[in-house]
XYZ file of C-alpha atoms in Angstrom:
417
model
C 31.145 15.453 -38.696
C 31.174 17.727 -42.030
C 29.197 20.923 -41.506
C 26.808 22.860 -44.161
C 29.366 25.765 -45.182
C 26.041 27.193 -47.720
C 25.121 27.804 -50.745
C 27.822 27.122 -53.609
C 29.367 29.722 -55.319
C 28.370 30.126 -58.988
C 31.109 30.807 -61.723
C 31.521 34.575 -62.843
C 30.065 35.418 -65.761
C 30.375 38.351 -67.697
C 26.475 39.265 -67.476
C 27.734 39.342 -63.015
C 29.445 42.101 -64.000
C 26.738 44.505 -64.312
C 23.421 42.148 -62.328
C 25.220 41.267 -59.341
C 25.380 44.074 -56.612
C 28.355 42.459 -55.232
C 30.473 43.163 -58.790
C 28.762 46.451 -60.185
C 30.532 49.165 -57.863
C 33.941 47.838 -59.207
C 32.980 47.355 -62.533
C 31.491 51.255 -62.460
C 34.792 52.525 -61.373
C 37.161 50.003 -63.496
C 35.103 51.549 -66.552
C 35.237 54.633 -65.105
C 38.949 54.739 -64.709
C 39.411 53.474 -68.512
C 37.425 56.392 -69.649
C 39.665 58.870 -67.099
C 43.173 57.146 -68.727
C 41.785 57.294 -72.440
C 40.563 61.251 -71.908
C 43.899 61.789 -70.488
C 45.734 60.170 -73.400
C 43.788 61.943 -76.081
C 44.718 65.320 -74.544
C 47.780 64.806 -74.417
C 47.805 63.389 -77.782
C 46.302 66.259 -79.343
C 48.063 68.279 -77.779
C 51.660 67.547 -78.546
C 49.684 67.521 -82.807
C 48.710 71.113 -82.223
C 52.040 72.045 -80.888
C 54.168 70.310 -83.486
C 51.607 71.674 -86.334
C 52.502 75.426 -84.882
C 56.310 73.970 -85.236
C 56.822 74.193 -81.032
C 57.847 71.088 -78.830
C 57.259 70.335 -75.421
C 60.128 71.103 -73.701
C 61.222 72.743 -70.104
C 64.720 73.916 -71.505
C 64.342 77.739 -71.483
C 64.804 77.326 -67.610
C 68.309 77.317 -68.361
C 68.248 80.673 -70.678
C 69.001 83.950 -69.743
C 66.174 85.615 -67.948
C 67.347 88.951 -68.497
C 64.817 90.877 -66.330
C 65.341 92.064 -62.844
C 63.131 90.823 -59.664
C 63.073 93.134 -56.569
C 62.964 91.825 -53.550
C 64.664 89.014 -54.227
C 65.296 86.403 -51.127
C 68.474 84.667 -52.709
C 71.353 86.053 -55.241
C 69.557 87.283 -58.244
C 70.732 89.300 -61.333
C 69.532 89.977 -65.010
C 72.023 87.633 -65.903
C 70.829 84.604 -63.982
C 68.507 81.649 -65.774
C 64.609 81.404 -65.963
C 64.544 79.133 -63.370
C 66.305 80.592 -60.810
C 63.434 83.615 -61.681
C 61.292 81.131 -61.100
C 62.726 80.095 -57.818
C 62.880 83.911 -56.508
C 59.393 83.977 -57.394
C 58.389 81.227 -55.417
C 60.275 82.299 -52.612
C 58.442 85.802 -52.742
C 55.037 83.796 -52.725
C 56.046 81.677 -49.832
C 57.511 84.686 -48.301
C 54.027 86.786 -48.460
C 51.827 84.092 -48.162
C 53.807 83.174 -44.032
C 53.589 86.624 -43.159
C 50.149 86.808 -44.103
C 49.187 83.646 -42.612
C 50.719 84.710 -39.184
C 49.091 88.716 -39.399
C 45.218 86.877 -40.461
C 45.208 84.613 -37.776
C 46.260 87.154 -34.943
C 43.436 89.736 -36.521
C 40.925 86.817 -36.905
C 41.525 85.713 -33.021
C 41.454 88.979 -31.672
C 38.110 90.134 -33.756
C 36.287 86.390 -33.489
C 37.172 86.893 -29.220
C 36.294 90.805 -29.065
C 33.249 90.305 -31.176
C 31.768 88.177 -27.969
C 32.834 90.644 -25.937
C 30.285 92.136 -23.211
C 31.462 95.824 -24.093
C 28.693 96.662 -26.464
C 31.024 98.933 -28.760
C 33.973 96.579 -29.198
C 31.588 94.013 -30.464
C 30.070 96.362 -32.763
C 33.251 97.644 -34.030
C 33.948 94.183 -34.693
C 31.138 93.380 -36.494
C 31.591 96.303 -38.806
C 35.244 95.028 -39.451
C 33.865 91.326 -40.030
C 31.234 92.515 -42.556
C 32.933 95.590 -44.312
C 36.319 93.240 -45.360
C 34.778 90.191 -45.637
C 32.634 91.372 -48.131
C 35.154 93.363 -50.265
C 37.209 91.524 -53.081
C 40.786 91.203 -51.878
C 41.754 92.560 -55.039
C 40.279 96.280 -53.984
C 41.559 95.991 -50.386
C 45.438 95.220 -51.927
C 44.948 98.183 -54.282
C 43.422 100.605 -51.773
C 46.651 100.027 -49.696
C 48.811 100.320 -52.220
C 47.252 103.627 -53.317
C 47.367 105.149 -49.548
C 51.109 104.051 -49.780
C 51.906 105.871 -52.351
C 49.877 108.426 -52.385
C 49.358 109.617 -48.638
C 52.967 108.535 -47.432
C 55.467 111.643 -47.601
C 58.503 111.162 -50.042
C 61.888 111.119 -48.613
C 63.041 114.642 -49.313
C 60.146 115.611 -46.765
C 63.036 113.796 -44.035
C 65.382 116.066 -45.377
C 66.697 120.205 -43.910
C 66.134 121.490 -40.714
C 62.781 122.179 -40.548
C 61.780 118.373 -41.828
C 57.660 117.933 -42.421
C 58.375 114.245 -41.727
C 60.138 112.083 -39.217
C 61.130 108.460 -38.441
C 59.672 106.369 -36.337
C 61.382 104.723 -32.799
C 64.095 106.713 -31.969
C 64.367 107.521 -35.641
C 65.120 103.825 -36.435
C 62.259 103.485 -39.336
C 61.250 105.793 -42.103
C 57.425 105.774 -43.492
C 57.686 106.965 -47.228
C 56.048 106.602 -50.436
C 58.370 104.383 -51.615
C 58.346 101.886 -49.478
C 58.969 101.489 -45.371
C 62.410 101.424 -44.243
C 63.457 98.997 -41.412
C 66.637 98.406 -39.390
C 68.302 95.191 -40.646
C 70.795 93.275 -38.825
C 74.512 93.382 -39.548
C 77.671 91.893 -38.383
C 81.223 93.424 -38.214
C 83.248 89.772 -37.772
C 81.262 88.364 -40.602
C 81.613 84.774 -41.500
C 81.334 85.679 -44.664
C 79.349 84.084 -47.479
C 79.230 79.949 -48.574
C 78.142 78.659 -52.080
C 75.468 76.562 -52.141
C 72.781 74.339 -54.671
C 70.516 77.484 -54.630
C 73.624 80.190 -54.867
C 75.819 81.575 -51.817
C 74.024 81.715 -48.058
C 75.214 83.818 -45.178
C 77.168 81.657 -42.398
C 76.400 83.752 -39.902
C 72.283 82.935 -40.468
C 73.480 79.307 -40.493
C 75.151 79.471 -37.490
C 72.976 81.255 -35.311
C 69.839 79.078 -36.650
C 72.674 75.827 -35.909
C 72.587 77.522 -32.339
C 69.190 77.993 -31.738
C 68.358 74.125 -33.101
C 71.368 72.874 -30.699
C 70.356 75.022 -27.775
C 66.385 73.435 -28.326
C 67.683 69.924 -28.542
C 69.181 70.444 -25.034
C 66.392 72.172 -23.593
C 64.361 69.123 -24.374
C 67.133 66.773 -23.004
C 66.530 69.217 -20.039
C 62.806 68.742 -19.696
C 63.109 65.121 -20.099
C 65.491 64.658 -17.476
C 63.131 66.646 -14.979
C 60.045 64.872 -15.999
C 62.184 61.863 -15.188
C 63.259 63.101 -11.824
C 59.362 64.004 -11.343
C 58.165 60.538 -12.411
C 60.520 59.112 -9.751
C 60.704 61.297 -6.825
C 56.931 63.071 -7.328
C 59.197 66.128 -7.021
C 59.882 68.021 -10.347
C 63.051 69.939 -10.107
C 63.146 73.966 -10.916
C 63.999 74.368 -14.805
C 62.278 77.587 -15.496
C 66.006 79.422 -15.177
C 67.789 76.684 -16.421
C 65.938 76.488 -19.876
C 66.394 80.267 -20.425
C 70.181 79.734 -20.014
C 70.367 76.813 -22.298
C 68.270 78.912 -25.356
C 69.490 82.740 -24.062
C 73.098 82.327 -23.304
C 74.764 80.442 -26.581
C 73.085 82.425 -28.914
C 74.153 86.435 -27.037
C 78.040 84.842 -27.180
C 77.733 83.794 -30.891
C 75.994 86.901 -31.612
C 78.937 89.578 -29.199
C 81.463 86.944 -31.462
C 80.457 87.776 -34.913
C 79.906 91.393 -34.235
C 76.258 91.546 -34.394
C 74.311 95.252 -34.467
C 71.264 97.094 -36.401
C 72.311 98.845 -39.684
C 70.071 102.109 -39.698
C 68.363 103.092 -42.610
C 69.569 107.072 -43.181
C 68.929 109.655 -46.018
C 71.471 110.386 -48.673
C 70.908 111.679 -51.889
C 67.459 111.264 -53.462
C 66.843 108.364 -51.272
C 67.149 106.168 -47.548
C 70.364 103.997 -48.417
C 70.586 100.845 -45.873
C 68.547 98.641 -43.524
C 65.643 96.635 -45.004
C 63.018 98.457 -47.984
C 59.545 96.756 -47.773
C 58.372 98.216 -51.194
C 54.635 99.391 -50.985
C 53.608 96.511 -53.400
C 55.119 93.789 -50.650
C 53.041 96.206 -48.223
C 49.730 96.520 -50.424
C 49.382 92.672 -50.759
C 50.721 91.631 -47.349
C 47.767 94.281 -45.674
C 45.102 93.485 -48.253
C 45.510 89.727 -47.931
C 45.660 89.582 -44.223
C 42.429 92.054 -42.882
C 40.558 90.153 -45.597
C 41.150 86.796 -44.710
C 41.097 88.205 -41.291
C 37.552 88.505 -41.372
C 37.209 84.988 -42.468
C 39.158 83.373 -39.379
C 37.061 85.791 -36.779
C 33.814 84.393 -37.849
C 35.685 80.870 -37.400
C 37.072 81.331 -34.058
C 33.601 83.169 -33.258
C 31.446 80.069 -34.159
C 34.225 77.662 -32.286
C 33.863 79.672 -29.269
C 30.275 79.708 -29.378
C 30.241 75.691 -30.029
C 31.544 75.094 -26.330
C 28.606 74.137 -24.075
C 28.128 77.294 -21.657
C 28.614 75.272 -18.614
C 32.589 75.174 -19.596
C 32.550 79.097 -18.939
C 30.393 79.038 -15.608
C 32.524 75.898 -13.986
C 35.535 77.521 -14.563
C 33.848 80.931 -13.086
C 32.884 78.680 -10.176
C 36.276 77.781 -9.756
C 37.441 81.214 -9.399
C 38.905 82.138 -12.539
C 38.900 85.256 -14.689
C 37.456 86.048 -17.829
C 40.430 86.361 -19.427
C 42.088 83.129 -17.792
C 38.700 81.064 -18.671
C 39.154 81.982 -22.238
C 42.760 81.400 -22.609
C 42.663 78.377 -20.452
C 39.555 76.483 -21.213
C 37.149 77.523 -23.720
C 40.083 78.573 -26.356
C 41.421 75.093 -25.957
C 38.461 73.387 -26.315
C 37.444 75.360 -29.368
C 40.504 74.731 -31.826
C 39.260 71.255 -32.791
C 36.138 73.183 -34.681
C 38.360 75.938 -35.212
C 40.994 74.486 -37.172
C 39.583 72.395 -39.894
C 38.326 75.970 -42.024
C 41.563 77.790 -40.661
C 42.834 75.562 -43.141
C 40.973 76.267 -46.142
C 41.545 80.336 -45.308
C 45.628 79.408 -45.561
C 44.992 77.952 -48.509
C 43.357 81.200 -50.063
C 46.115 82.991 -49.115
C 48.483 80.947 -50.842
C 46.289 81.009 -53.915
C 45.498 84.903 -53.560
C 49.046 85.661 -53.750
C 49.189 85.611 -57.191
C 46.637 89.230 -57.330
C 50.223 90.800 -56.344
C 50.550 90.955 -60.672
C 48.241 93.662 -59.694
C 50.354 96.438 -58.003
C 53.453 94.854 -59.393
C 54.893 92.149 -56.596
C 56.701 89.652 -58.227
C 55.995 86.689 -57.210
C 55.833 83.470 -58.610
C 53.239 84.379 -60.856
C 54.596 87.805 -62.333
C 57.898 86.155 -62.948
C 57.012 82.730 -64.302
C 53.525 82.834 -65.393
C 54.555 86.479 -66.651
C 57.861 87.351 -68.232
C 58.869 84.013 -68.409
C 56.410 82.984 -70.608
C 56.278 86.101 -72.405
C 59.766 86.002 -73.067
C 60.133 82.260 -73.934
C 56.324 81.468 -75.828
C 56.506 78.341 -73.357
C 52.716 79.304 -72.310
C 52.048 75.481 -71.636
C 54.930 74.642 -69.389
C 55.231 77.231 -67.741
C 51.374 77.323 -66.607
C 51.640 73.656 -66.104
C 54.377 74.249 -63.840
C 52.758 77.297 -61.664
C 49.970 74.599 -61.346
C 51.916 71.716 -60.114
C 53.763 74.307 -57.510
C 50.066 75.240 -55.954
C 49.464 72.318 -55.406
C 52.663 71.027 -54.170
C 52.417 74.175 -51.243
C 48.694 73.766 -50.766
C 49.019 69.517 -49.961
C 52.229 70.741 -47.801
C 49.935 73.308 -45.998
C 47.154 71.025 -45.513
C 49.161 67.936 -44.637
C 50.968 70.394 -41.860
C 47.692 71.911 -40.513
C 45.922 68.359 -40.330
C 48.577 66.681 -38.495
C 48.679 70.135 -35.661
C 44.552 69.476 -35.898
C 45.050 66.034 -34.735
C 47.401 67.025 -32.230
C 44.758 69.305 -30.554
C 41.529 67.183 -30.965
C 39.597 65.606 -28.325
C 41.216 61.855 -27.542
C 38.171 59.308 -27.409
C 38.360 56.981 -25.112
């Protein structure tokens, strides 16, 4: 028996296009994307007139020229001597290098002020309030120049270590000097070095590669570990004591590689006009990893404040029924609960970090874009590569960031079942 399957379709026609809802939205955006491509094209088009008519190509072949300018700090080998682009690499790796640290110091400021600024002690959460609104509403810009100026100016110099009668002293057991030049750290040093290995990027230090080979090898068998005793567990209903175990597996390998190579603190100590060893964190690394960090600081505390807030009240007084502290309710249950509204904008404030890295031009950091959207271009006249490339970087480390943050964010959210 044949069945009524409805109305027949009608031929397309090109007046469908635009009168029939069911073709208009892709029509819209096919047009749409013709007019995106053709924009694109003329740009480019223009552009590459206007650079021939000036007598200038588009080209990215000064990367391979002599820099001949110096970068301090610089994370890899580095000299006057080396190429544009490996500038341009020490650059990035100064951004990337800033922008962690200050990742890591905003989020433990914004936890600690969004959690004390709910706190029942009436002047914590006032203090915290007047950190929250006194940074927040600062440019960062100011904040990394105020620090930079109380470096250098309210910091003693190094000849006030020096004589008998010093006006200054170092810090921990004199293991760090405060100065205006900079703070001076203990870095470590080995007396059995492996020595050095060349690599795509320039030499590397094998005794970094083998204690980070270590400490990846000694993980891998602590989860072998775990697995085994969730095993045992699954079987028996017993899990097995691994607690002493686990800090064999990650403690032990690592102290013998470390006695083997020789491993012990180089000191930073005073001779001549100057502190000679150990690690220099120059005021404008200082400056911009403070300023960027109590800034955005004040961002994350309001987020953490309004995630905490977001949790229905009865959370707090079930686990007080239960018997739990403060302390342990907040760490255990409302914390928890809160990251899933918490993380989304702690996102976005990584992402300003990133981007604010580049104010370092202001008190002299160089980072990627003092050395490549600086010198580089001022040196070379390659204005439009080089900014083209700065922009494709950003975005390369922002989509990384993002992509990174949004796959933890899953990893934390509510499961809906």
């Amino acid at each position: 028996m044949a069945t009524n399957s409805g109305a027949p379709r009608q031929p397309l026609r090109l007046n469908m296009l635009f009168n029939d809802a069911r073709y208009r939205g892709r029509t819209v955006q096919v047009i749409a994307f013709c007019i995106l491509v053709l924009s694109a094209a003329w740009l480019v088009d223009n552009t590459i007139r206007n650079l021939a008519a000036l007598g200038k190509d588009f080209s990215f072949s000064f990367l391979w020229s002599k820099a001949g300018y110096d970068i301090a700090p610089h994370a890899i080998d580095y000299s006057s001597t080396s190429t544009h682009g490996r500038a341009a690499l020490v650059g990035l790796l100064n951004t990337l290098i800033v922008a962690a640290m200050a990742c890591v110091m905003a989020t433990f400021l914004g936890v600690l002020a969004g959690v004390l600024r709910l706190s029942d002690n009436w002047i914590v959460a006032r203090l915290m309030t007047v950190y929250v609104e006194c940074f927040r509403n600062i440019p960062t810009l100011l904040w990394i120049i105020v620090v930079a100026a109380v470096m250098s100016e309210a910091m003693p110099a190094p000849n006030a270590f020096r004589g008998e009668s010093p006006t200054a002293s170092m810090l921990l057991w004199d293991s760090i000097a405060v100065t205006n030049r900079g703070i001076y750290l203990p870095v470590p040093d080995f007396s059995r070095s492996l020595g050095q290995a060349p690599g795509a990027l320039g030499s590397f230090d094998l005794n970094y590669a083998a204690i980070l080979a270590v400490l990846a090898l000694s993980l891998l068998a602590r989860w072998a570990l775990l697995k085994h005793a969730q095993q045992i567990q699954s079987a028996t209903g017993e899990r097995p004591v691994t607690w002493w175990k686990s800090l064999c597996i990650l403690i032990a390998p690592v102290v013998v590689l470390l006695y083997a190579i020789g491993f012990h603190l180089d000191y930073p100590a005073l001779k001549g006009l100057n502190f000679t060893g150990g690690l220099q964190l120059r005021n404008s690394f200082i400056a911009l990893w403070i300023g960027l960090s109590v800034y955005t600081g004040a961002f994350i505390a309001e987020n953490v404040r309004s995630g905490i807030l977001a949790i229905s009240r009865g959370q707090s007084e079930a686990a007080h029924a239960l018997g739990l502290s403060s302390g342990r309710t907040m760490r255990l249950v409302i914390l928890p609960q809160a990251l899933r509204i918490i993380v989304p904008p702690l996102i976005s404030q990584y992402l300003n970090i990133t981007k604010n890295t580049s104010l370092g031009l202001a008190v002299g950091y160089m980072d990627l874009r003092s050395t490549l959207g600086g010198i580089t271009i001022n040196q070379t006249g390659r204005e439009l590569e080089g900014m083209l490339m700065m922009m494709l970087i950003y975005v390369a480390i922002s989509l990384t960031i993002s992509g990174a943050m949004n796959i933890y964010n899953n990893r934390v959210r509510l499961k809906e079942r």
